[in-house]
Coordinates of C-alpha atoms (C1' of nucleotides) in Angstrom, one line a residue:
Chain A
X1 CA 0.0 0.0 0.0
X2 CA 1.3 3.1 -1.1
X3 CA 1.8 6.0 1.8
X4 CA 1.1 9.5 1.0
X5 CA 1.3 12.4 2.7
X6 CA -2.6 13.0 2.1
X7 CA -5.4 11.3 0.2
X8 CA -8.7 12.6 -1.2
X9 CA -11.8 9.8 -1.4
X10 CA -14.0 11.7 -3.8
X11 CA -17.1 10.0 -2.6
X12 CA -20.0 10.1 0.0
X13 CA -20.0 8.6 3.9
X14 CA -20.7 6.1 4.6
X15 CA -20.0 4.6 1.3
X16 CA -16.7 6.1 0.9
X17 CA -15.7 5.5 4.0
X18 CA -15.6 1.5 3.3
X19 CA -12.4 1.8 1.1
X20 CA -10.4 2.4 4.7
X21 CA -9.1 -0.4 6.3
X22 CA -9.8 -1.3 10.2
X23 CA -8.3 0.0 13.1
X24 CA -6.2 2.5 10.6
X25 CA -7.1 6.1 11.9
X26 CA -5.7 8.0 14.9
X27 CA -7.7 11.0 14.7
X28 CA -11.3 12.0 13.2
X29 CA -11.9 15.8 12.8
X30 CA -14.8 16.5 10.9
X31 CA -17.5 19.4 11.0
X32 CA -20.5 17.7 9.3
X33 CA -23.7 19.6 7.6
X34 CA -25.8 21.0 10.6
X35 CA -29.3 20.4 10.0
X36 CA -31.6 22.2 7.6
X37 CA -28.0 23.9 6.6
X38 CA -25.5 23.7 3.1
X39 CA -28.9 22.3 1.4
X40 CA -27.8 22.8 -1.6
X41 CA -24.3 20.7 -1.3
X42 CA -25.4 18.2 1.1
X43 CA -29.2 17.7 1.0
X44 CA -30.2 19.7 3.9
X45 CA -31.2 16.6 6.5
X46 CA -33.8 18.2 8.7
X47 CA -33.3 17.7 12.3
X48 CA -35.9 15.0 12.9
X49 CA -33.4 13.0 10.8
X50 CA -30.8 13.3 11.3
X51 CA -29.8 10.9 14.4
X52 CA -30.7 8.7 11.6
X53 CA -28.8 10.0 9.2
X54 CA -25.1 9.7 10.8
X55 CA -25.5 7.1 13.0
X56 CA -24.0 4.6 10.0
X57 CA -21.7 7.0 8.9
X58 CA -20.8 6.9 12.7
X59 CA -20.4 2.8 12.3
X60 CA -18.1 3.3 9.9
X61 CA -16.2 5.7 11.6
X62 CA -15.9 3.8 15.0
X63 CA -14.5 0.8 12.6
X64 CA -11.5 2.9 10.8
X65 CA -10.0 4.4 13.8
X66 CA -7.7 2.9 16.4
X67 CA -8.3 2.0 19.6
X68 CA -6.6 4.2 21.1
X69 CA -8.0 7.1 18.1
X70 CA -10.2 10.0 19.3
X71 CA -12.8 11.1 17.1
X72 CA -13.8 14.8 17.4
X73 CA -17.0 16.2 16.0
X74 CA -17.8 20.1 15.9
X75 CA -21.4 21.0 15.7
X76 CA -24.0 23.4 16.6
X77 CA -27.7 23.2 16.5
X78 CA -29.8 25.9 15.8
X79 CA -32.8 28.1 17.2
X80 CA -35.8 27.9 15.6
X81 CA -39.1 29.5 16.9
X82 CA -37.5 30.7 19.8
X83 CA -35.8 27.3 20.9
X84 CA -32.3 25.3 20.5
X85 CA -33.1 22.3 18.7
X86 CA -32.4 19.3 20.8
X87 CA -30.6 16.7 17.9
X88 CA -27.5 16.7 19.0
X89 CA -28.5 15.6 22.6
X90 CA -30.0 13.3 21.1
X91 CA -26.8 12.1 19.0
X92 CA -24.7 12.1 21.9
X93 CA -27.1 9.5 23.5
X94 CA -27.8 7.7 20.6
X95 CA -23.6 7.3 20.1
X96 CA -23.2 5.9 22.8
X97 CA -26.2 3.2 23.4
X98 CA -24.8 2.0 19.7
X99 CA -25.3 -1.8 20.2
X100 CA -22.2 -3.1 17.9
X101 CA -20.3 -0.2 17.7
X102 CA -20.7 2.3 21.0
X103 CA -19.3 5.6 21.5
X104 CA -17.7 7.0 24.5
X105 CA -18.5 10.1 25.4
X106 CA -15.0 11.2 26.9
X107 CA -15.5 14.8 26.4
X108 CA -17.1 18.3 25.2
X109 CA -15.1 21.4 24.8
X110 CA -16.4 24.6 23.4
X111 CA -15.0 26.6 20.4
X112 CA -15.6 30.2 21.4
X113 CA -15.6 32.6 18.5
X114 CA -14.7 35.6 18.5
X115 CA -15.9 37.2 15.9
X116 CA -19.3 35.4 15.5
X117 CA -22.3 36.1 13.2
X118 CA -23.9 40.0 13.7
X119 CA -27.4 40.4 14.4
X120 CA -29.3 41.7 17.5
X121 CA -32.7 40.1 18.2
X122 CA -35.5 41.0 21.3
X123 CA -35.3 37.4 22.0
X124 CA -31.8 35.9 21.7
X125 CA -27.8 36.5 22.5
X126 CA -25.9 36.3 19.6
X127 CA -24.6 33.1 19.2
X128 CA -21.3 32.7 19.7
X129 CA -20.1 29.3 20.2
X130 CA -19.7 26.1 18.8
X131 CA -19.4 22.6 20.3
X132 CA -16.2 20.5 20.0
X133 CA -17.4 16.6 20.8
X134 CA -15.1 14.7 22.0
X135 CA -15.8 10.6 21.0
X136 CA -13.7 7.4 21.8
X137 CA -13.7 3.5 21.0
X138 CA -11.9 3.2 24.7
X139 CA -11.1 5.2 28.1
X140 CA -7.6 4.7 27.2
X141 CA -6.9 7.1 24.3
X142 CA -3.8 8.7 22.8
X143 CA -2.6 11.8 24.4
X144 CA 1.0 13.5 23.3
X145 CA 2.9 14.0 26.6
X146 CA 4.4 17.0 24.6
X147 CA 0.6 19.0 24.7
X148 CA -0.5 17.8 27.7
X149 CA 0.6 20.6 30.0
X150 CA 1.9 24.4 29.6
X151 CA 3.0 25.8 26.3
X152 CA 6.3 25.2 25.0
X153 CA 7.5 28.2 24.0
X154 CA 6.9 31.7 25.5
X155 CA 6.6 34.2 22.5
X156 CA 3.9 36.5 22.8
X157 CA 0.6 35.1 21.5
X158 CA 1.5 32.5 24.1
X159 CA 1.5 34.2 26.5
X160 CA -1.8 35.8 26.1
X161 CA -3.2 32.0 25.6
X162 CA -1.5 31.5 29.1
X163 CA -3.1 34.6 30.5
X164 CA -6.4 33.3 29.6
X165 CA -6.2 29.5 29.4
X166 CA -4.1 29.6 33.1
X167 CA -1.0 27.8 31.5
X168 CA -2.5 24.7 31.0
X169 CA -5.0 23.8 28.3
X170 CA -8.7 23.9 29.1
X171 CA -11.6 22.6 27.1
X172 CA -12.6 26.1 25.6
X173 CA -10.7 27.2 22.5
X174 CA -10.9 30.9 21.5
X175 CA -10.2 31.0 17.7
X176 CA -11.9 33.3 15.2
X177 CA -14.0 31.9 11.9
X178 CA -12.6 32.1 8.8
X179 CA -13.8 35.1 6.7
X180 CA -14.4 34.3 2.9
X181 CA -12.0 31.3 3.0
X182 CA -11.4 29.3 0.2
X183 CA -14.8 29.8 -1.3
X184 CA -16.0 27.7 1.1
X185 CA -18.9 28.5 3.4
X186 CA -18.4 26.5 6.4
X187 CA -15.0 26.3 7.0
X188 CA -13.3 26.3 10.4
X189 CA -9.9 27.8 11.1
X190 CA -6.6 25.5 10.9
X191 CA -6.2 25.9 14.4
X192 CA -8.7 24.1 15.0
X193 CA -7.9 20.5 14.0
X194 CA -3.8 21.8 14.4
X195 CA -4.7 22.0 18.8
X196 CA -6.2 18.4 18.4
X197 CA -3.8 17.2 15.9
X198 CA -1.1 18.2 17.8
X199 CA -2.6 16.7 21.3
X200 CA -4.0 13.8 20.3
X201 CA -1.6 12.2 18.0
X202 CA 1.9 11.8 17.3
X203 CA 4.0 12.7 14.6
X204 CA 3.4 10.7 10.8
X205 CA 0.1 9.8 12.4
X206 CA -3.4 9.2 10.4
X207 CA -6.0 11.8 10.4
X208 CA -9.5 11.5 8.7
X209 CA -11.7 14.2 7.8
X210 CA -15.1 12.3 6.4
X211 CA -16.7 15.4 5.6
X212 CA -13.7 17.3 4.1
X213 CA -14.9 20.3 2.4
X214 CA -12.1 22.5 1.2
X215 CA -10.1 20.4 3.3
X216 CA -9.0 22.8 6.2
X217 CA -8.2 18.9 8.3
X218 CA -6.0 17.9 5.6
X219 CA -3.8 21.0 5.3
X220 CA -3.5 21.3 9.0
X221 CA -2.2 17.6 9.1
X222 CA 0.3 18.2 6.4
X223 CA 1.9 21.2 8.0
X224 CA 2.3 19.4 11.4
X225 CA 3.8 16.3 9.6
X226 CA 0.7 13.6 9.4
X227 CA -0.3 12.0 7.2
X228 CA -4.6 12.3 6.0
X229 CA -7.2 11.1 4.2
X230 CA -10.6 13.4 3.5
X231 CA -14.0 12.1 1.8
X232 CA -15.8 15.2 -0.2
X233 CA -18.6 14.2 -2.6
X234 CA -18.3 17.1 -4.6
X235 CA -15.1 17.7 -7.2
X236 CA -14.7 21.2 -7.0
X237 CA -14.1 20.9 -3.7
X238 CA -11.6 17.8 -4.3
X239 CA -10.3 20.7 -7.0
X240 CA -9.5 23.0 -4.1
X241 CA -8.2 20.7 -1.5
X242 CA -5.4 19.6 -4.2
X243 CA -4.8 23.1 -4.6
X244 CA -4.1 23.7 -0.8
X245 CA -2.3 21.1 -0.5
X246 CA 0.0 21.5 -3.5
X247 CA 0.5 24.7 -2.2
X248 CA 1.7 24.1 1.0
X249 CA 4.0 21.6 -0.3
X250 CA 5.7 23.4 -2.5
X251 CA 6.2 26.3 0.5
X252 CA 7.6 23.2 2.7
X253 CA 10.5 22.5 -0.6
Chain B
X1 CA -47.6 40.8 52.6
X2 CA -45.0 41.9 53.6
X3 CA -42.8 43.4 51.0
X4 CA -39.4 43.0 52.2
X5 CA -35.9 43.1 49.9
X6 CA -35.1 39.5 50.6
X7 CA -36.5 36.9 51.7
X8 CA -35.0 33.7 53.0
X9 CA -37.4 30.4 53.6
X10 CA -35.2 27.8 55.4
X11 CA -36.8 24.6 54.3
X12 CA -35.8 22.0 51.0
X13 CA -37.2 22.2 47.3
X14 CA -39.9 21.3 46.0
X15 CA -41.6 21.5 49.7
X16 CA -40.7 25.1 50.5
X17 CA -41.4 26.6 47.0
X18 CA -45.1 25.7 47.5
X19 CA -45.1 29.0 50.1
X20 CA -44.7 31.0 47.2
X21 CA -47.8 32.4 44.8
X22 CA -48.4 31.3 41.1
X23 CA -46.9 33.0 38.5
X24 CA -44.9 35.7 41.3
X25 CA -41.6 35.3 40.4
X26 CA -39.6 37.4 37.3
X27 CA -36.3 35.5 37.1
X28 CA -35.0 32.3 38.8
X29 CA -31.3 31.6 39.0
X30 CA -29.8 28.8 40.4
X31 CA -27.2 26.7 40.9
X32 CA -28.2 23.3 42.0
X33 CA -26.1 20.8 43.9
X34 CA -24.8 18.4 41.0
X35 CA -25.2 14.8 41.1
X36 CA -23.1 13.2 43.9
X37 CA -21.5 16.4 45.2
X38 CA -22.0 18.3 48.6
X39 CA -23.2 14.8 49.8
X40 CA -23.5 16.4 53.2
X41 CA -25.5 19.1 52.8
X42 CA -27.8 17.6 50.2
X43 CA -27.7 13.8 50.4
X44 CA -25.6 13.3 47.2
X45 CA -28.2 12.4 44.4
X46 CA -26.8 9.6 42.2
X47 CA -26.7 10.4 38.4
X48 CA -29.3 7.8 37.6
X49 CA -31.7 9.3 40.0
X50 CA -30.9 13.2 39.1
X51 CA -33.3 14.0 36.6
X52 CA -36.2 12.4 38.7
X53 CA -35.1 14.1 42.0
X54 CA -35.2 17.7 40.0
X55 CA -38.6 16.9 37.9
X56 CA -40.6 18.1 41.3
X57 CA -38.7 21.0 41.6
X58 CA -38.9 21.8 38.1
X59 CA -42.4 22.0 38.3
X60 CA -42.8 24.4 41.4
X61 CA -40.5 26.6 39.7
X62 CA -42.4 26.6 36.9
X63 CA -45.7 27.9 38.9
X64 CA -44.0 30.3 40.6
X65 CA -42.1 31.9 37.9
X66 CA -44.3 34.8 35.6
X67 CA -45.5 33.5 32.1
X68 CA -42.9 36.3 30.9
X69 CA -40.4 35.2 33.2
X70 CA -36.4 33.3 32.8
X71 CA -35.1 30.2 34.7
X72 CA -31.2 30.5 34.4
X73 CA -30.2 27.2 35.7
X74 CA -26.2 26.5 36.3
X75 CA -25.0 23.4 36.3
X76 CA -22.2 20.7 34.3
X77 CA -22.2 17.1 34.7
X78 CA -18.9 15.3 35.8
X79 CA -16.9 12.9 34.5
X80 CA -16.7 9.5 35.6
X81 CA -14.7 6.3 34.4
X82 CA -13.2 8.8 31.6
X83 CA -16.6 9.7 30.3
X84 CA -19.1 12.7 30.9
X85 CA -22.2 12.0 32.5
X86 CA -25.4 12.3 30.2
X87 CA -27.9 12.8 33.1
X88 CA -27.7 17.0 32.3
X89 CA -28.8 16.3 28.5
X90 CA -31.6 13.5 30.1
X91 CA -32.3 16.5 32.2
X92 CA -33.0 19.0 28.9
X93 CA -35.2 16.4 27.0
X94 CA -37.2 15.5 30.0
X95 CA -38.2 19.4 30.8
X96 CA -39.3 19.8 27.5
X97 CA -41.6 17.1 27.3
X98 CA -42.9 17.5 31.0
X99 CA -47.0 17.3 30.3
X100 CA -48.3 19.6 32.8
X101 CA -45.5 21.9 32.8
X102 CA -43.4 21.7 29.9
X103 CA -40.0 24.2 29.8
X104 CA -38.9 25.7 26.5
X105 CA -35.3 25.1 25.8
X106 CA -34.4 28.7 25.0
X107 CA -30.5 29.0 25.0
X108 CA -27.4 27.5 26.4
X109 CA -24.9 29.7 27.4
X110 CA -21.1 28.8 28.4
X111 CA -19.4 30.1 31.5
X112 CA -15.9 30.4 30.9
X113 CA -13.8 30.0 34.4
X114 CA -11.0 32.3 33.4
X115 CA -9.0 30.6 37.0
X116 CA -10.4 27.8 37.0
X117 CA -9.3 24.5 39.2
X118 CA -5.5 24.1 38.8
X119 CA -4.3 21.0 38.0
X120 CA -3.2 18.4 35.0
X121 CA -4.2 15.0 34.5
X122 CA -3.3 12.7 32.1
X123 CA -6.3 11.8 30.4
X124 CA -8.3 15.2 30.7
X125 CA -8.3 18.8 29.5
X126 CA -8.8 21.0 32.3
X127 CA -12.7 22.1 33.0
X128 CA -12.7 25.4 32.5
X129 CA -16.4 25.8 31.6
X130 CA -20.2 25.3 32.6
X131 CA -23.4 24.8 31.3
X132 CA -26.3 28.2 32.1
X133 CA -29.7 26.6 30.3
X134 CA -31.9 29.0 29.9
X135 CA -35.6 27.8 30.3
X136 CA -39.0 30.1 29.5
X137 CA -42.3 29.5 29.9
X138 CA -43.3 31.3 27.2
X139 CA -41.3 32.4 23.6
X140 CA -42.1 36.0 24.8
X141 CA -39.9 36.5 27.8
X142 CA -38.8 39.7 29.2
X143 CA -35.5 41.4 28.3
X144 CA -34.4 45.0 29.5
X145 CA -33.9 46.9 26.6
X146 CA -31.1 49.0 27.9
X147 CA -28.9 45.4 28.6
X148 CA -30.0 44.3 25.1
X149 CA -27.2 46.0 23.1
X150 CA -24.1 47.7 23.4
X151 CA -22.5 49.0 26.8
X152 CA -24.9 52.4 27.5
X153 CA -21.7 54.4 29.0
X154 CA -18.1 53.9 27.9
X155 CA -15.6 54.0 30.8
X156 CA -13.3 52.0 31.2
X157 CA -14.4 48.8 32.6
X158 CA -16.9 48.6 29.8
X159 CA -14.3 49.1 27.2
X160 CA -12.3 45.9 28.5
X161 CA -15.6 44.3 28.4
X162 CA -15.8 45.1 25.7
X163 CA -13.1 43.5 24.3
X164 CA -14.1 40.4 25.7
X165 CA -17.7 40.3 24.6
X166 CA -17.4 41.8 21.1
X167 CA -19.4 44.7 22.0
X168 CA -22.9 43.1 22.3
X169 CA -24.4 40.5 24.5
X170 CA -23.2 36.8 23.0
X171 CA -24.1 33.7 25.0
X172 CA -20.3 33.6 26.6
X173 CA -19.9 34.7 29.7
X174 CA -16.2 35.1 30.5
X175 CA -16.0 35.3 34.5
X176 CA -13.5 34.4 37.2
X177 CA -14.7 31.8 39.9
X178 CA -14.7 33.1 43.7
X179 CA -12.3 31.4 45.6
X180 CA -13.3 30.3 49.2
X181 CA -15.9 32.9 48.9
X182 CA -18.7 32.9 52.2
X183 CA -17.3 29.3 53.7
X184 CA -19.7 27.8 50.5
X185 CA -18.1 25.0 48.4
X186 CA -19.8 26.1 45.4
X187 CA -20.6 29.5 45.3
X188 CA -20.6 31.5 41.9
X189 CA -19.5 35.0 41.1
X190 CA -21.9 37.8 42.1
X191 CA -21.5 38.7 38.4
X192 CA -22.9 35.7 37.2
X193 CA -26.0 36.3 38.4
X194 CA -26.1 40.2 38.4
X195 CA -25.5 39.6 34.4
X196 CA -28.9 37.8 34.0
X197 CA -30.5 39.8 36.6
X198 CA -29.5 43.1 34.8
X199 CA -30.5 41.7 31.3
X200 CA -33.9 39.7 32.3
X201 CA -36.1 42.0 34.8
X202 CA -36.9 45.1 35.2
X203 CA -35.7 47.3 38.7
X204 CA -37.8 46.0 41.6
X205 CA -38.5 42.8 40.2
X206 CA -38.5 39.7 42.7
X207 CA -35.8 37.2 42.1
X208 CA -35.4 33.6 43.6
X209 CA -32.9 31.3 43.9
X210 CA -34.3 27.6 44.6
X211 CA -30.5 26.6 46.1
X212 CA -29.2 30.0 47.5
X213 CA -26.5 28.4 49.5
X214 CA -24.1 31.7 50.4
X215 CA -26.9 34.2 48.9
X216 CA -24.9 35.6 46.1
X217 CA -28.1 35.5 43.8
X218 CA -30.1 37.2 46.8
X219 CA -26.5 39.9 46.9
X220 CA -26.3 40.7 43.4
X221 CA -30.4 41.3 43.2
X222 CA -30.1 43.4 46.5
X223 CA -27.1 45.4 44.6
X224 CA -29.2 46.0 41.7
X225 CA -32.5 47.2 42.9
X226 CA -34.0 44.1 43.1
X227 CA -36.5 42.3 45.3
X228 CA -35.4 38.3 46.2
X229 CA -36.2 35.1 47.5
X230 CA -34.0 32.3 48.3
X231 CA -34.3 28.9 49.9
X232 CA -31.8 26.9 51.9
X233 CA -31.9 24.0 54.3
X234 CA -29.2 24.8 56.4
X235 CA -29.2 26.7 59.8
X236 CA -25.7 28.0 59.2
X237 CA -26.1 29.1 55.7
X238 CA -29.6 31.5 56.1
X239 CA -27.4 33.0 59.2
X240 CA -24.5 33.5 56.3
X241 CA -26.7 35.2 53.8
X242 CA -28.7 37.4 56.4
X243 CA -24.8 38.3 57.4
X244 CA -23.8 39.3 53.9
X245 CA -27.1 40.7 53.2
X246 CA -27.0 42.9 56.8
X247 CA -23.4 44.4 55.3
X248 CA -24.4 45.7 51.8
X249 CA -27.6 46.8 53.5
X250 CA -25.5 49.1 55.8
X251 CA -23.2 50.1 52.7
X252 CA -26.3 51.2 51.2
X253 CA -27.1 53.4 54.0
Chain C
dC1 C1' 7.3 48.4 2.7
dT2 C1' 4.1 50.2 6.2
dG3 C1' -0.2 52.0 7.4
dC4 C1' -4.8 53.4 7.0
dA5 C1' -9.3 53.5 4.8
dC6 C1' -12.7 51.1 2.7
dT7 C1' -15.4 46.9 1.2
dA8 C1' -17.3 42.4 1.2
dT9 C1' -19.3 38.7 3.8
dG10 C1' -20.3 34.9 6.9
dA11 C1' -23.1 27.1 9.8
dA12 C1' -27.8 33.5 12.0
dT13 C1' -32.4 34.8 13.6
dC14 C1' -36.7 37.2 13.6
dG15 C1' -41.0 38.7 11.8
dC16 C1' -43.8 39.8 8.2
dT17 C1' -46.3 38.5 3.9
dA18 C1' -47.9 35.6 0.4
dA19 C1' -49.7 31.3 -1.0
Chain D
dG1 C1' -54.6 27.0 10.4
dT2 C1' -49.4 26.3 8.3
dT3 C1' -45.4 26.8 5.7
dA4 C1' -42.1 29.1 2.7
dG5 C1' -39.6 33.1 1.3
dC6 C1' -37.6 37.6 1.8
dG7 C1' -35.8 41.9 4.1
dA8 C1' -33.6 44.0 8.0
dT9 C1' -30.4 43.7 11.4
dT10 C1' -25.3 43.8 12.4
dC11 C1' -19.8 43.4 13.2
dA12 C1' -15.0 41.0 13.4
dT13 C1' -11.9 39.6 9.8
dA14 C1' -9.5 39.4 5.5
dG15 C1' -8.5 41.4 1.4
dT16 C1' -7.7 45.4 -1.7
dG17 C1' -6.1 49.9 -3.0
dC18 C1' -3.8 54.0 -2.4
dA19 C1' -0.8 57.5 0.1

DNA sequence: CTGCACTATGAATCGCTAA
DNA sequence: GTTAGCGATTCATAGTGCA
């Protein structure tokens, strides 16, 4: 089997998903469609299905990672008439009562963003934070000893991290969205899956994206030396995630 | 009756709640004893039995509180055997489908511990956050217009919370935690609840916490012009809040 | 090359109107 | 009744252009 540095599956979970071997993946980091959002790309599931809609696609992921893999999902429902929706409480149950293939439900950190969608309502806060669910096959998982206390170095941005994360890392993130990136809509920022990539695997690991998109996962991987795979239906996407990558190789030469 | 600033009933929930009159209360904010902690003062409810042991109260504090009225309730499960308890999403679902008194699910917010717990484990990212469901009644709740935007004056306090919130009201609440604060193991920040009080009732409005514990919900409404309730079972706590309401009484003065 | 002004836009939400 | 579509609201970034 041929090893490269990343791999695109131009296909659709779970179906693609069945081309990767067992107990092969270190790390998931994946931002699947909301609900009733990105209809146009991926079908729009409305909430009422869509427990029913990943919990195969979750199968398949519990059987492609490792043991000792973490599997980290970022998702937000949203309000409508007044009310959160209640489908990802429901997920999170329904992952981990799984008869063949149950989730562990190790963690949930929050991804606060900074700069978060305008609007001012009579009703309603402005929304401004994401959730960052944390998933594993076993209570034992992979942590790099490296990550798992203060930052290394002390330059300044670090030091404002310190100043608000107390040295050590807590389970809220502070990163801002992307802005216009990559002519995607939904795309999170590399820091993102870089702060799990980094603490959850070691280096010339494997780390899967199922729900790709312009492939954010994948270029954060390659720039901290892993290896990755992503699955994105759609070819111009596949288009753009080649790009990225192509690009960042060449700035690595 | 007596109108009096605040008002403490020593007794236990649901029981003592029935003292107060339908539909009387503006804003309840609470922070409950979670599931097997404070054991001694509270009897330590197991995580299977939680979301049974709060129905009762639930439902009180649903006839108490005004159709326009906001239930802020604080609270984040634990982690046990490497994985986070479900019993605070069971908790969510089962409001919402009460039959006599169902709760709308109206918002989670995060509380972000800025100095959170110190320590490192190996399997764990520091918790450095906490759940604030907001429950209504009604779609139609009150807000205070003049806490529904940006800061009114500009000094400087507001400006560095400023810089924290993004200007307007988002669902994060950046905060520090008290430390040892009244002799109370789990007391939160008298900002905590002065942020929902200023932002979800009018001045003079009548505020009740279900758990008051030290009385920093009964402080922060006393500090803003507010009327308040709270229960609590213990002797030595109602003599603590009477205490800490006695000194910002005479500050007043 | 730096710095400042200006512009475009994003996992949003609400309320109204039309069918 | 109920749903579907559209306009208004609103601001932190990133990118562009020019002094």
């Amino acid at each position: 089997m041929e090893t490269e540095p990343a791999r695109i599956i131009q296909g659709r979970c779970p179906e693609a998903l069945m081309q990767l071997a067992d107990d092969s993946i270190d790390l998931i980091v994946t931002s699947p469609p909301y609900a009733d959002r990105r209809a146009s790309t991926y079908g729009g599931t409305p909430p009422e299905q869509y427990v029913a809609w990943f919990l195969p696609i979750a199968d398949q992921l519990h059987r492609v990672l490792k043991p000792t893999g973490s599997f980290i999902l970022n998702i937000k429902e949203s309000a409508v008439k007044g009310e959160r929706h209640t489908y990802v409480l429901e997920l999170i149950l329904a992952l981990r009562k799984r008869e063949q293939r149950p989730w562990l439900w190790t963690e949930e950190l929050v991804w606060h963003k900074r700069n978060c969608y305008p609007g001012k309502w009579p009703n309603r806060f402005r929304d401004s934070w994401e959730r960052l669910l944390q998933f594993n096959k076993q209570r034992g998982y992979y942590r790099n000893p490296e990550f798992s206390g203060a930052s290394a170095e002390g330059n300044q941005e670090d030091e404002q991290e310190d100043e608000i994360n107390n040295g050590l890392d807590g389970n809220v993130l502070q990163l801002a969205t992307e802005c216009g990136n990559a002519g995607h809509s939904a795309a999170f920022p590399e820091e993102l899956p870089a702060w799990f990539i980094e603490r959850l695997t070691r280096p010339s690991a494997l780390v899967l994206d199922p729900f790709a998109g312009s492939g954010t996962t994948l270029l954060a991987a390659l720039r901290l030396g892993r290896n990755s795979v992503g699955v994105e239906p759609q070819d111009k996407y596949c288009q753009v995630i080649r790009q990225r990558l192509e690009g960042e190789t060449r700035r690595l030469l």
